[in-house]
Amino acid sequence: MTPLRPVAVLVLAVFTGCAAAPTSPPASATSAAPAAPAAVKLCNGVDLAGWHADVPAADGGAKIAPSFGVENGLLVSYGVPEGHLITDAVYADYRLTVEWRWPGEPGNCGILVHSSKLRRLYGQFPQSIECQLHVGNAGDFWCIGEDIAVPDMVARRGPKEKWGADEQHARRIKNLTDGSEKPLGEWNEMVIECRGRTVTILVNGQLVNQGTDCTADRGQIAIQAEGARCEFRRLDLQPL
């Protein structure tokens, strides 16, 4: 995407001809496969172009330290003041590859997909599906005003009567694995594939979660500042 989907992607069909042929070859012989849409680097390594922050502590023009920045080519969530860094563009049907690490004391952070309404939960979290980065829990789903279904939901989410996407509900859906994350300080990779209403998460090459029947199929992408410094060296989005 360039940025992908604000909602349509133009596909260029390339046609080639054979110079030696006296007549035009059949269409089936001349049509090349459509070129794959180019990947988009959501972090340019220089500044936060293409993103905007929503940080409640900054309301009313309050002077606060930034919650996000770029240092030495890395996008950094400083953890505090808590809030979100949100893409300007809306995306659908993509594969997002994220590389992150905890450079110091580990803690909480997350990648939010299908993000929309600001401050939908607790006056801070935008409506979305969170793909958790919290140390030891990478790959959990957290439902934030949107919902999603997984197999063996009772075992991974709790009693059915408590499911939901608001404050009083069981919003966490535990991931499928233990030990997918690398030792603290090392770089981890998360691949998030959003295809229609299905969201799939891999951590360091292992399938850790997959949900279907999501209540949204597009939206902005957001990064949390939620208490601990987290660094990102890759945020690449490949249209599907």
Tab-separated table of C-alpha atoms in Angstrom:
chain	number	residue	atom	x	y	z
A	1	MET	CA	0.000	0.000	0.000
A	2	THR	CA	1.101	3.460	-0.596
A	3	PRO	CA	-0.632	4.014	2.021
A	4	LEU	CA	-2.748	0.884	1.387
A	5	ARG	CA	-6.455	1.290	1.209
A	6	PRO	CA	-7.770	4.362	1.922
A	7	VAL	CA	-9.586	1.837	0.194
A	8	ALA	CA	-8.648	0.929	-3.308
A	9	VAL	CA	-5.398	-0.331	-4.733
A	10	LEU	CA	-4.626	0.227	-8.379
A	11	VAL	CA	-3.156	-2.821	-10.091
A	12	LEU	CA	-1.103	-2.310	-13.230
A	13	ALA	CA	-1.502	-4.997	-15.873
A	14	VAL	CA	1.596	-5.286	-18.051
A	15	PHE	CA	1.333	-6.569	-21.596
A	16	THR	CA	4.313	-7.722	-23.622
A	17	GLY	CA	4.418	-8.608	-27.313
A	18	CYS	CA	6.728	-10.775	-29.456
A	19	ALA	CA	8.505	-8.609	-32.022
A	20	ALA	CA	9.098	-11.472	-34.453
A	21	ALA	CA	5.471	-12.558	-34.667
A	22	PRO	CA	3.652	-11.371	-37.819
A	23	THR	CA	0.362	-11.132	-35.973
A	24	SER	CA	-0.554	-10.384	-32.381
A	25	PRO	CA	-0.359	-13.472	-30.141
A	26	PRO	CA	-3.484	-14.570	-28.303
A	27	ALA	CA	-4.335	-12.518	-25.219
A	28	SER	CA	-3.543	-15.473	-22.968
A	29	ALA	CA	0.052	-15.440	-24.212
A	30	THR	CA	0.582	-11.710	-23.770
A	31	SER	CA	-0.923	-10.984	-20.355
A	32	ALA	CA	1.633	-11.014	-17.579
A	33	ALA	CA	0.619	-11.689	-13.994
A	34	PRO	CA	-0.438	-8.509	-12.172
A	35	ALA	CA	2.402	-6.859	-10.300
A	36	ALA	CA	2.164	-7.286	-6.543
A	37	PRO	CA	1.444	-4.028	-4.698
A	38	ALA	CA	4.568	-2.550	-3.182
A	39	ALA	CA	5.209	-2.856	0.540
A	40	VAL	CA	4.964	0.290	2.639
A	41	LYS	CA	7.429	1.216	5.388
A	42	LEU	CA	5.312	2.801	8.086
A	43	CYS	CA	8.406	4.043	9.913
A	44	ASN	CA	10.756	6.088	7.731
A	45	GLY	CA	13.541	6.169	10.342
A	46	VAL	CA	13.637	9.974	10.326
A	47	ASP	CA	10.411	11.338	11.787
A	48	LEU	CA	6.782	10.457	12.520
A	49	ALA	CA	5.406	11.473	9.122
A	50	GLY	CA	2.186	9.564	8.408
A	51	TRP	CA	1.310	9.248	12.101
A	52	HIS	CA	-0.409	11.373	14.739
A	53	ALA	CA	-0.507	10.990	18.507
A	54	ASP	CA	-3.505	10.891	20.826
A	55	VAL	CA	-2.302	11.411	24.397
A	56	PRO	CA	-4.926	12.443	26.966
A	57	ALA	CA	-2.347	14.209	29.137
A	58	ALA	CA	-1.812	16.682	26.288
A	59	ASP	CA	-5.450	17.790	26.233
A	60	GLY	CA	-5.993	21.534	26.389
A	61	GLY	CA	-2.509	22.234	25.085
A	62	ALA	CA	-0.764	20.960	28.205
A	63	LYS	CA	3.017	20.907	27.847
A	64	ILE	CA	4.212	17.311	28.193
A	65	ALA	CA	7.189	15.252	27.124
A	66	PRO	CA	6.535	13.364	23.859
A	67	SER	CA	5.224	9.818	24.157
A	68	PHE	CA	6.764	8.777	20.823
A	69	GLY	CA	9.802	9.695	18.774
A	70	VAL	CA	12.465	8.509	16.354
A	71	GLU	CA	16.006	7.814	17.586
A	72	ASN	CA	18.849	6.429	15.478
A	73	GLY	CA	16.389	5.194	12.869
A	74	LEU	CA	14.135	3.466	15.432
A	75	LEU	CA	10.555	4.382	16.235
A	76	VAL	CA	10.340	4.583	20.016
A	77	SER	CA	7.365	4.373	22.352
A	78	TYR	CA	8.621	6.010	25.538
A	79	GLY	CA	5.838	4.444	27.583
A	80	VAL	CA	4.746	7.658	29.286
A	81	PRO	CA	2.696	9.784	29.105
A	82	GLU	CA	0.345	6.980	28.101
A	83	GLY	CA	-1.459	7.227	24.783
A	84	HIS	CA	-1.368	6.053	21.185
A	85	LEU	CA	0.462	6.776	17.953
A	86	ILE	CA	-1.999	6.300	15.093
A	87	THR	CA	-1.554	6.097	11.319
A	88	ASP	CA	-3.188	8.852	9.317
A	89	ALA	CA	-4.370	6.282	6.761
A	90	VAL	CA	-6.925	3.490	7.002
A	91	TYR	CA	-5.831	-0.013	5.932
A	92	ALA	CA	-7.500	-3.309	5.028
A	93	ASP	CA	-6.217	-6.699	3.823
A	94	TYR	CA	-2.526	-6.527	4.642
A	95	ARG	CA	0.384	-8.283	6.316
A	96	LEU	CA	2.190	-6.137	8.885
A	97	THR	CA	5.691	-7.177	9.951
A	98	VAL	CA	6.846	-5.637	13.224
A	99	GLU	CA	10.263	-5.991	14.871
A	100	TRP	CA	10.429	-4.803	18.479
A	101	ARG	CA	12.522	-5.098	21.610
A	102	TRP	CA	12.609	-4.014	25.242
A	103	PRO	CA	15.892	-2.095	25.614
A	104	GLY	CA	15.559	-1.754	29.396
A	105	GLU	CA	12.952	-2.756	31.924
A	106	PRO	CA	10.318	-4.751	29.989
A	107	GLY	CA	6.640	-3.999	30.267
A	108	ASN	CA	3.525	-3.352	28.247
A	109	CYS	CA	2.898	-2.192	24.693
A	110	GLY	CA	0.731	-3.322	21.793
A	111	ILE	CA	-0.115	-3.004	18.117
A	112	LEU	CA	-3.749	-2.100	17.494
A	113	VAL	CA	-5.416	-3.043	14.200
A	114	HIS	CA	-8.789	-1.941	12.787
A	115	SER	CA	-8.531	1.135	14.989
A	116	SER	CA	-11.260	3.764	14.702
A	117	LYS	CA	-13.082	5.750	17.399
A	118	LEU	CA	-10.685	7.527	19.750
A	119	ARG	CA	-10.797	6.886	23.502
A	120	ARG	CA	-13.428	4.195	23.173
A	121	LEU	CA	-12.285	2.437	26.365
A	122	TYR	CA	-11.268	3.920	29.718
A	123	GLY	CA	-11.072	7.343	28.087
A	124	GLN	CA	-7.818	6.358	26.368
A	125	PHE	CA	-7.866	3.268	24.130
A	126	PRO	CA	-9.176	3.585	20.552
A	127	GLN	CA	-11.745	1.105	19.292
A	128	SER	CA	-9.676	-1.745	17.856
A	129	ILE	CA	-8.296	-5.254	18.223
A	130	GLU	CA	-5.034	-5.199	20.152
A	131	CYS	CA	-2.230	-7.588	19.218
A	132	GLN	CA	-0.437	-7.717	22.547
A	133	LEU	CA	3.320	-7.109	22.967
A	134	HIS	CA	3.314	-7.248	26.778
A	135	VAL	CA	6.389	-9.196	27.836
A	136	GLY	CA	5.545	-12.869	28.241
A	137	ASN	CA	2.148	-12.451	26.560
A	138	ALA	CA	3.001	-11.468	22.983
A	139	GLY	CA	0.213	-12.522	20.643
A	140	ASP	CA	-2.757	-12.245	22.985
A	141	PHE	CA	-5.817	-10.535	21.540
A	142	TRP	CA	-7.469	-7.775	23.549
A	143	CYS	CA	-10.904	-6.665	22.364
A	144	ILE	CA	-11.352	-2.892	22.595
A	145	GLY	CA	-14.830	-2.031	21.384
A	146	GLU	CA	-14.399	-4.594	18.586
A	147	ASP	CA	-14.717	-8.339	19.023
A	148	ILE	CA	-13.235	-11.475	17.498
A	149	ALA	CA	-13.737	-15.240	17.870
A	150	VAL	CA	-11.204	-18.049	18.282
A	151	PRO	CA	-11.465	-21.829	18.667
A	152	ASP	CA	-11.669	-23.167	22.252
A	153	MET	CA	-12.853	-19.737	23.352
A	154	VAL	CA	-13.979	-20.775	26.835
A	155	ALA	CA	-10.522	-22.139	27.687
A	156	ARG	CA	-8.781	-19.039	26.387
A	157	ARG	CA	-11.248	-16.306	27.362
A	158	GLY	CA	-13.358	-17.602	30.210
A	159	PRO	CA	-17.099	-18.190	30.649
A	160	LYS	CA	-19.198	-17.235	27.629
A	161	GLU	CA	-21.502	-14.955	29.613
A	162	LYS	CA	-18.533	-12.689	30.340
A	163	TRP	CA	-17.352	-12.233	26.743
A	164	GLY	CA	-17.523	-8.777	25.248
A	165	ALA	CA	-15.564	-5.701	24.232
A	166	ASP	CA	-16.301	-3.172	26.969
A	167	GLU	CA	-14.848	-2.462	30.404
A	168	GLN	CA	-16.970	-4.994	32.289
A	169	HIS	CA	-16.309	-7.864	29.866
A	170	ALA	CA	-13.633	-10.541	29.457
A	171	ARG	CA	-11.697	-8.874	26.639
A	172	ARG	CA	-8.440	-10.867	26.725
A	173	ILE	CA	-8.025	-13.942	24.493
A	174	LYS	CA	-4.847	-15.767	25.467
A	175	ASN	CA	-2.354	-16.798	22.805
A	176	LEU	CA	-1.616	-20.421	21.938
A	177	THR	CA	2.034	-20.761	22.941
A	178	ASP	CA	4.576	-20.229	25.675
A	179	GLY	CA	8.175	-19.360	24.965
A	180	SER	CA	7.731	-17.706	21.572
A	181	GLU	CA	9.491	-14.522	22.671
A	182	LYS	CA	13.257	-14.058	22.646
A	183	PRO	CA	15.341	-13.119	25.701
A	184	LEU	CA	14.981	-9.546	26.907
A	185	GLY	CA	16.944	-7.047	24.867
A	186	GLU	CA	16.845	-9.141	21.688
A	187	TRP	CA	14.741	-8.276	18.661
A	188	ASN	CA	11.437	-10.099	18.203
A	189	GLU	CA	9.316	-10.350	15.077
A	190	MET	CA	5.532	-10.249	14.982
A	191	VAL	CA	3.633	-10.778	11.752
A	192	ILE	CA	0.003	-9.673	11.806
A	193	GLU	CA	-2.121	-10.681	8.832
A	194	CYS	CA	-5.497	-9.001	8.452
A	195	ARG	CA	-7.481	-10.671	5.690
A	196	GLY	CA	-11.149	-9.811	5.579
A	197	ARG	CA	-12.492	-10.466	9.065
A	198	THR	CA	-9.680	-12.853	10.038
A	199	VAL	CA	-6.632	-11.739	12.032
A	200	THR	CA	-3.606	-14.060	12.315
A	201	ILE	CA	-0.543	-13.464	14.509
A	202	LEU	CA	2.878	-15.115	14.314
A	203	VAL	CA	5.679	-14.390	16.800
A	204	ASN	CA	9.197	-15.322	15.719
A	205	GLY	CA	7.770	-17.664	13.099
A	206	GLN	CA	5.303	-19.452	15.393
A	207	LEU	CA	1.532	-19.233	14.968
A	208	VAL	CA	0.333	-17.784	18.269
A	209	ASN	CA	-3.217	-16.639	17.530
A	210	GLN	CA	-5.885	-16.566	14.862
A	211	GLY	CA	-9.331	-15.056	15.149
A	212	THR	CA	-12.281	-14.943	12.776
A	213	ASP	CA	-15.598	-13.090	12.500
A	214	CYS	CA	-13.979	-9.861	13.620
A	215	THR	CA	-16.500	-7.045	13.955
A	216	ALA	CA	-14.298	-4.821	11.757
A	217	ASP	CA	-12.282	-5.482	8.611
A	218	ARG	CA	-10.352	-2.216	8.269
A	219	GLY	CA	-9.105	0.748	10.214
A	220	GLN	CA	-6.027	2.632	11.307
A	221	ILE	CA	-3.009	1.014	12.942
A	222	ALA	CA	-1.886	2.233	16.357
A	223	ILE	CA	1.060	1.743	18.704
A	224	GLN	CA	0.649	2.082	22.445
A	225	ALA	CA	2.624	3.994	25.011
A	226	GLU	CA	1.710	2.007	28.107
A	227	GLY	CA	4.352	2.351	30.751
A	228	ALA	CA	7.606	0.939	29.348
A	229	ARG	CA	10.016	2.004	26.615
A	230	CYS	CA	9.630	-0.171	23.526
A	231	GLU	CA	11.703	0.191	20.338
A	232	PHE	CA	10.697	-0.702	16.787
A	233	ARG	CA	13.126	-1.142	13.931
A	234	ARG	CA	10.615	-2.453	11.383
A	235	LEU	CA	6.985	-1.677	10.614
A	236	ASP	CA	6.430	-2.909	7.054
A	237	LEU	CA	2.983	-3.299	5.556
A	238	GLN	CA	2.431	-5.595	2.562
A	239	PRO	CA	-0.937	-5.328	0.790
A	240	LEU	CA	-2.660	-8.655	0.183
